[in-house]
């Protein structure tokens, strides 16, 4: 099963992607995670992406489409995958369609996690991640049992540098400038499914599974 997750920053793409990944045994491909790792490892990609990410702007399409194209060619993607945070522009969506042409079948579902932006600021400023396994938590909505320590692996939690109010506002602007074009691109494919991302995590998961198991 090949799945795309769309939605604004904080909608719950990463959270739902991890749950789907475990349930269906397919990898989560998060361009944000790949880029953050590249920055941490100070690779050429990381050096080129950092300023854009720090400012809440999109990393140029050619850099990102290249990463995804290579990642999808890896053997663990043969049974499917979940794209989390990609595509984010019409150009990326078109590039993805192009790179899937050589392979059997295309995307099965495009799940758009819709959410009220005004309620997402709190989700993003309270977001905490595990340094070790990247599991997401939230200070208030999904706290760890022990403060600052990952429930899953005992790793240390951190806050993303771009989860500040100033950068969040810029990321919302970027999202809004692209969202409609992406929606209409996929709406015409018949694979587009909106879900209500304002609901609690388990209710969003229920909506998503109802679509995937259909
Ligand atoms: P995205 O990948 O779309 O930016 P995340 O999955 O990282 O979003 O979620 C952002 C923050 O909001 C995290 O701290 C996460 O724990 C929390 N969160 C995710 N989904 C929900 C939800 N449905 N209700 C409340 N909090 C949520
Ligand atoms: P969120 O879901 O909370 O917005 P992500 O981890 O998906 O965060 O993305 C963080 C940042 O990484 C973005 O603000 C952008 O700079 C960069 N990025 C991630 N995915 C893409 C993409 N598909 N195209 C361009 N830039 C991207
Ligand atoms: Zn962990």
Short mmCIF file of C-alpha atoms and ligand atoms in Angstrom, two decimals:
data_model
loop_
_atom_site.label_atom_id
_atom_site.label_comp_id
_atom_site.label_asym_id
_atom_site.label_seq_id
_atom_site.Cartn_x
_atom_site.Cartn_y
_atom_site.Cartn_z
CA UNK A 1 0.00 0.00 0.00
CA UNK A 2 1.37 3.39 -1.02
CA UNK A 3 0.04 6.27 1.06
CA UNK A 4 0.57 10.02 1.03
CA UNK A 5 -0.22 12.06 4.15
CA UNK A 6 -1.01 15.72 3.54
CA UNK A 7 -1.80 18.34 6.15
CA UNK A 8 -0.52 21.48 7.82
CA UNK A 9 2.36 21.51 10.32
CA UNK A 10 1.10 19.91 13.54
CA UNK A 11 -1.88 18.16 11.93
CA UNK A 12 -0.55 14.81 13.14
CA UNK A 13 1.10 13.44 9.97
CA UNK A 14 4.09 12.03 11.82
CA UNK A 15 1.96 10.63 14.64
CA UNK A 16 -0.43 8.84 12.27
CA UNK A 17 2.38 7.76 9.94
CA UNK A 18 4.07 5.88 12.79
CA UNK A 19 0.83 4.12 13.71
CA UNK A 20 0.10 3.13 10.09
CA UNK A 21 3.70 2.00 9.64
CA UNK A 22 3.46 -0.39 12.60
CA UNK A 23 0.03 -1.71 11.66
CA UNK A 24 0.75 -2.32 7.97
CA UNK A 25 4.47 -3.09 8.21
CA UNK A 26 5.50 -0.48 5.67
CA UNK A 27 8.12 2.24 6.15
CA UNK A 28 7.38 5.85 7.04
CA UNK A 29 9.25 8.21 4.77
CA UNK A 30 9.42 11.63 6.36
CA UNK A 31 11.31 14.21 4.33
CA UNK A 32 11.51 16.38 7.47
CA UNK A 33 13.20 13.54 9.40
CA UNK A 34 15.59 12.83 6.52
CA UNK A 35 16.54 16.52 6.26
CA UNK A 36 17.01 16.93 10.03
CA UNK A 37 19.27 13.86 10.06
CA UNK A 38 21.30 15.32 7.19
CA UNK A 39 21.74 18.56 9.14
CA UNK A 40 22.79 16.65 12.25
CA UNK A 41 25.32 14.64 10.24
CA UNK A 42 26.52 17.80 8.47
CA UNK A 43 26.23 16.27 5.03
CA UNK A 44 26.18 18.36 1.87
CA UNK A 45 22.38 18.02 1.74
CA UNK A 46 22.13 19.15 5.36
CA UNK A 47 24.29 22.21 4.74
CA UNK A 48 22.12 23.21 1.79
CA UNK A 49 18.81 22.62 3.59
CA UNK A 50 19.52 24.19 6.98
CA UNK A 51 18.83 27.88 6.32
CA UNK A 52 15.50 27.11 4.64
CA UNK A 53 14.36 24.91 7.51
CA UNK A 54 15.46 27.34 10.20
CA UNK A 55 13.35 30.01 8.50
CA UNK A 56 10.30 27.81 8.06
CA UNK A 57 10.65 27.90 4.28
CA UNK A 58 10.56 24.97 1.93
CA UNK A 59 13.79 23.32 0.87
CA UNK A 60 14.10 23.62 -2.95
CA UNK A 61 12.09 21.04 -4.89
CA UNK A 62 15.05 19.49 -6.73
CA UNK A 63 16.83 18.62 -3.48
CA UNK A 64 13.75 17.03 -1.93
CA UNK A 65 12.49 15.15 -4.99
CA UNK A 66 15.96 13.65 -5.42
CA UNK A 67 15.95 12.32 -1.86
CA UNK A 68 12.51 10.77 -2.22
CA UNK A 69 13.24 9.26 -5.61
CA UNK A 70 16.31 7.48 -4.18
CA UNK A 71 14.53 6.43 -0.99
CA UNK A 72 11.61 4.84 -2.88
CA UNK A 73 14.06 2.70 -4.84
CA UNK A 74 15.26 0.96 -1.65
CA UNK A 75 14.09 -2.64 -1.14
CA UNK A 76 11.98 -1.99 1.98
CA UNK A 77 9.67 0.19 -0.15
CA UNK A 78 8.73 -2.66 -2.47
CA UNK A 79 5.58 -3.54 -0.47
CA UNK A 80 4.54 0.08 0.00
CA UNK A 81 5.28 3.11 2.15
CA UNK A 82 3.82 6.17 3.82
CA UNK A 83 5.01 9.52 2.57
CA UNK A 84 4.88 12.00 5.46
CA UNK A 85 5.52 15.64 4.50
CA UNK A 86 6.01 14.96 0.80
CA UNK A 87 4.82 16.16 -1.68
CA UNK A 88 4.47 19.72 -0.42
CA UNK A 89 4.32 21.53 -3.76
CA UNK A 90 2.65 20.85 -7.07
CA UNK A 91 6.08 20.42 -8.66
CA UNK A 92 6.91 17.71 -6.09
CA UNK A 93 3.60 15.96 -6.74
CA UNK A 94 4.25 15.96 -10.46
CA UNK A 95 7.81 14.68 -9.96
CA UNK A 96 6.48 11.86 -7.77
CA UNK A 97 3.91 10.84 -10.36
CA UNK A 98 6.70 10.82 -12.93
CA UNK A 99 9.04 8.66 -10.83
CA UNK A 100 6.23 6.16 -10.10
CA UNK A 101 5.52 5.71 -13.79
CA UNK A 102 8.30 3.17 -14.16
CA UNK A 103 6.84 1.05 -11.35
CA UNK A 104 3.71 -1.07 -11.09
CA UNK A 105 0.72 0.93 -9.82
CA UNK A 106 0.79 4.33 -8.24
CA UNK A 107 -0.35 5.89 -4.99
CA UNK A 108 -3.32 4.10 -3.36
CA UNK A 109 -4.52 6.80 -0.96
CA UNK A 110 -3.87 10.48 -0.38
CA UNK A 111 -5.03 11.19 3.15
CA UNK A 112 -5.39 14.87 3.93
CA UNK A 113 -5.34 15.49 7.68
CA UNK A 114 -7.30 18.72 7.86
CA UNK A 115 -7.08 20.88 10.94
CA UNK A 116 -7.90 24.34 12.19
CA UNK A 117 -4.58 26.24 12.05
CA UNK A 118 -5.38 28.35 15.12
CA UNK A 119 -5.41 25.21 17.27
CA UNK A 120 -2.16 23.86 15.86
CA UNK A 121 0.17 26.46 17.36
CA UNK A 122 -0.21 24.87 20.78
CA UNK A 123 0.40 21.42 19.33
CA UNK A 124 3.65 22.59 17.75
CA UNK A 125 5.03 24.61 20.65
CA UNK A 126 4.31 21.66 22.98
CA UNK A 127 5.73 19.02 20.61
CA UNK A 128 8.64 17.00 21.95
CA UNK A 129 10.59 14.30 20.12
CA UNK A 130 12.84 11.46 21.15
CA UNK A 131 16.46 12.05 20.10
CA UNK A 132 16.91 8.33 19.70
CA UNK A 133 13.76 6.91 18.02
CA UNK A 134 11.97 10.10 16.84
CA UNK A 135 8.73 9.18 18.66
CA UNK A 136 6.48 12.24 19.03
CA UNK A 137 5.07 13.43 22.32
CA UNK A 138 3.23 16.49 23.51
CA UNK A 139 3.81 18.21 26.85
CA UNK A 140 0.08 18.33 27.51
CA UNK A 141 -1.80 16.12 25.01
CA UNK A 142 0.55 13.13 25.00
CA UNK A 143 3.08 13.39 27.83
CA UNK A 144 5.73 10.78 28.63
CA UNK A 145 5.43 8.83 31.89
CA UNK A 146 8.71 10.33 33.09
CA UNK A 147 9.37 13.95 32.14
CA UNK A 148 11.89 14.33 29.32
CA UNK A 149 12.35 10.57 28.81
CA UNK A 150 10.95 8.52 25.88
CA UNK A 151 8.43 5.84 26.97
CA UNK A 152 9.47 3.56 24.12
CA UNK A 153 13.26 3.54 24.34
CA UNK A 154 14.35 5.69 27.29
CA UNK A 155 15.89 8.27 24.93
CA UNK A 156 16.14 11.95 25.80
CA UNK A 157 13.43 14.29 24.48
CA UNK A 158 14.11 17.51 22.57
CA UNK A 159 12.18 20.36 21.00
CA UNK A 160 12.58 21.15 17.30
CA UNK A 161 14.29 24.47 16.56
CA UNK A 162 11.56 25.43 14.09
CA UNK A 163 8.75 24.87 16.62
CA UNK A 164 8.81 28.51 17.74
CA UNK A 165 5.76 30.74 17.26
CA UNK A 166 7.52 32.99 14.75
CA UNK A 167 8.62 30.12 12.50
CA UNK A 168 5.31 28.30 12.90
CA UNK A 169 3.44 31.30 11.44
CA UNK A 170 5.77 31.25 8.44
CA UNK A 171 5.28 27.50 7.96
CA UNK A 172 1.50 27.99 8.01
CA UNK A 173 1.83 30.66 5.27
CA UNK A 174 3.92 28.28 3.18
CA UNK A 175 1.38 25.51 3.72
CA UNK A 176 -1.56 27.72 2.73
CA UNK A 177 0.18 28.87 -0.42
CA UNK A 178 0.48 25.26 -1.66
CA UNK A 179 -2.42 23.36 -0.11
CA UNK A 180 -5.12 24.09 -2.66
CA UNK A 181 -3.00 23.19 -5.67
CA UNK A 182 -2.05 19.86 -4.07
CA UNK A 183 -5.63 19.10 -3.11
CA UNK A 184 -6.95 19.68 -6.61
CA UNK A 185 -4.06 17.71 -8.13
CA UNK A 186 -5.02 14.65 -6.08
CA UNK A 187 -8.79 15.22 -6.04
CA UNK A 188 -8.86 14.52 -9.74
CA UNK A 189 -7.11 11.16 -9.19
CA UNK A 190 -9.99 9.78 -7.10
CA UNK A 191 -7.51 8.80 -4.36
CA UNK A 192 -8.01 11.89 -2.21
CA UNK A 193 -9.55 11.36 1.28
CA UNK A 194 -9.91 14.17 3.84
CA UNK A 195 -9.95 13.31 7.56
CA UNK A 196 -10.69 15.49 10.58
CA UNK A 197 -7.35 16.16 12.28
CA UNK A 198 -8.92 18.22 15.07
CA UNK A 199 -10.09 15.02 16.79
CA UNK A 200 -7.99 13.20 19.41
CA UNK A 201 -5.20 10.94 18.06
CA UNK A 202 -7.09 7.65 18.38
CA UNK A 203 -10.18 9.01 16.64
CA UNK A 204 -8.08 10.29 13.74
CA UNK A 205 -6.46 6.85 13.57
CA UNK A 206 -9.90 5.26 13.41
CA UNK A 207 -10.87 7.45 10.44
CA UNK A 208 -7.59 6.66 8.69
CA UNK A 209 -7.89 2.90 9.22
CA UNK A 210 -11.49 2.97 7.97
CA UNK A 211 -10.15 4.41 4.71
CA UNK A 212 -7.18 2.06 4.41
CA UNK A 213 -9.19 -1.07 5.20
CA UNK A 214 -11.92 -0.20 2.75
P1 LIG B 1 2.99 16.81 11.93
O1 LIG B 1 3.89 15.66 11.57
O2 LIG B 1 1.77 16.89 11.05
O3 LIG B 1 3.70 18.12 12.00
P2 LIG B 1 2.93 15.59 14.61
O4 LIG B 1 2.43 14.21 14.37
O5 LIG B 1 4.36 15.78 14.86
O6 LIG B 1 2.42 16.55 13.38
O7 LIG B 1 2.07 16.21 15.80
C1 LIG B 1 2.35 17.53 16.32
C2 LIG B 1 2.18 17.52 17.84
O8 LIG B 1 0.80 17.37 18.16
C3 LIG B 1 2.90 16.37 18.54
O9 LIG B 1 3.36 16.86 19.79
C4 LIG B 1 1.83 15.30 18.72
O10 LIG B 1 2.08 14.53 19.91
C5 LIG B 1 0.56 16.14 18.87
N1 LIG B 1 -0.61 15.54 18.21
C6 LIG B 1 -0.64 14.83 17.04
N2 LIG B 1 -1.91 14.50 16.72
C7 LIG B 1 -2.71 15.01 17.70
C8 LIG B 1 -4.14 15.02 17.94
N3 LIG B 1 -4.99 14.42 17.09
N4 LIG B 1 -4.58 15.65 19.04
C9 LIG B 1 -3.72 16.27 19.90
N5 LIG B 1 -2.38 16.30 19.72
C10 LIG B 1 -1.87 15.69 18.65
P1 LIG B 2 5.95 19.72 9.91
O1 LIG B 2 5.14 18.55 9.46
O2 LIG B 2 5.81 19.97 11.37
O3 LIG B 2 5.69 20.95 9.09
P2 LIG B 2 8.35 18.55 8.69
O4 LIG B 2 9.28 17.79 9.55
O5 LIG B 2 7.53 17.81 7.71
O6 LIG B 2 7.48 19.44 9.67
O7 LIG B 2 9.16 19.65 7.89
C1 LIG B 2 10.06 20.52 8.53
C2 LIG B 2 10.76 21.40 7.51
O8 LIG B 2 11.52 20.57 6.60
C3 LIG B 2 9.86 22.23 6.61
O9 LIG B 2 9.50 23.47 7.19
C4 LIG B 2 10.75 22.41 5.37
O10 LIG B 2 11.72 23.40 5.59
C5 LIG B 2 11.47 21.07 5.29
N1 LIG B 2 10.74 20.09 4.45
C6 LIG B 2 10.21 18.91 4.84
N2 LIG B 2 9.60 18.28 3.83
C7 LIG B 2 9.76 19.09 2.74
C8 LIG B 2 9.34 19.01 1.39
N3 LIG B 2 8.62 17.96 0.93
N4 LIG B 2 9.68 20.04 0.56
C9 LIG B 2 10.38 21.09 1.00
N5 LIG B 2 10.81 21.22 2.26
C10 LIG B 2 10.49 20.24 3.14
ZN1 LIG B 3 12.57 6.93 21.91
#
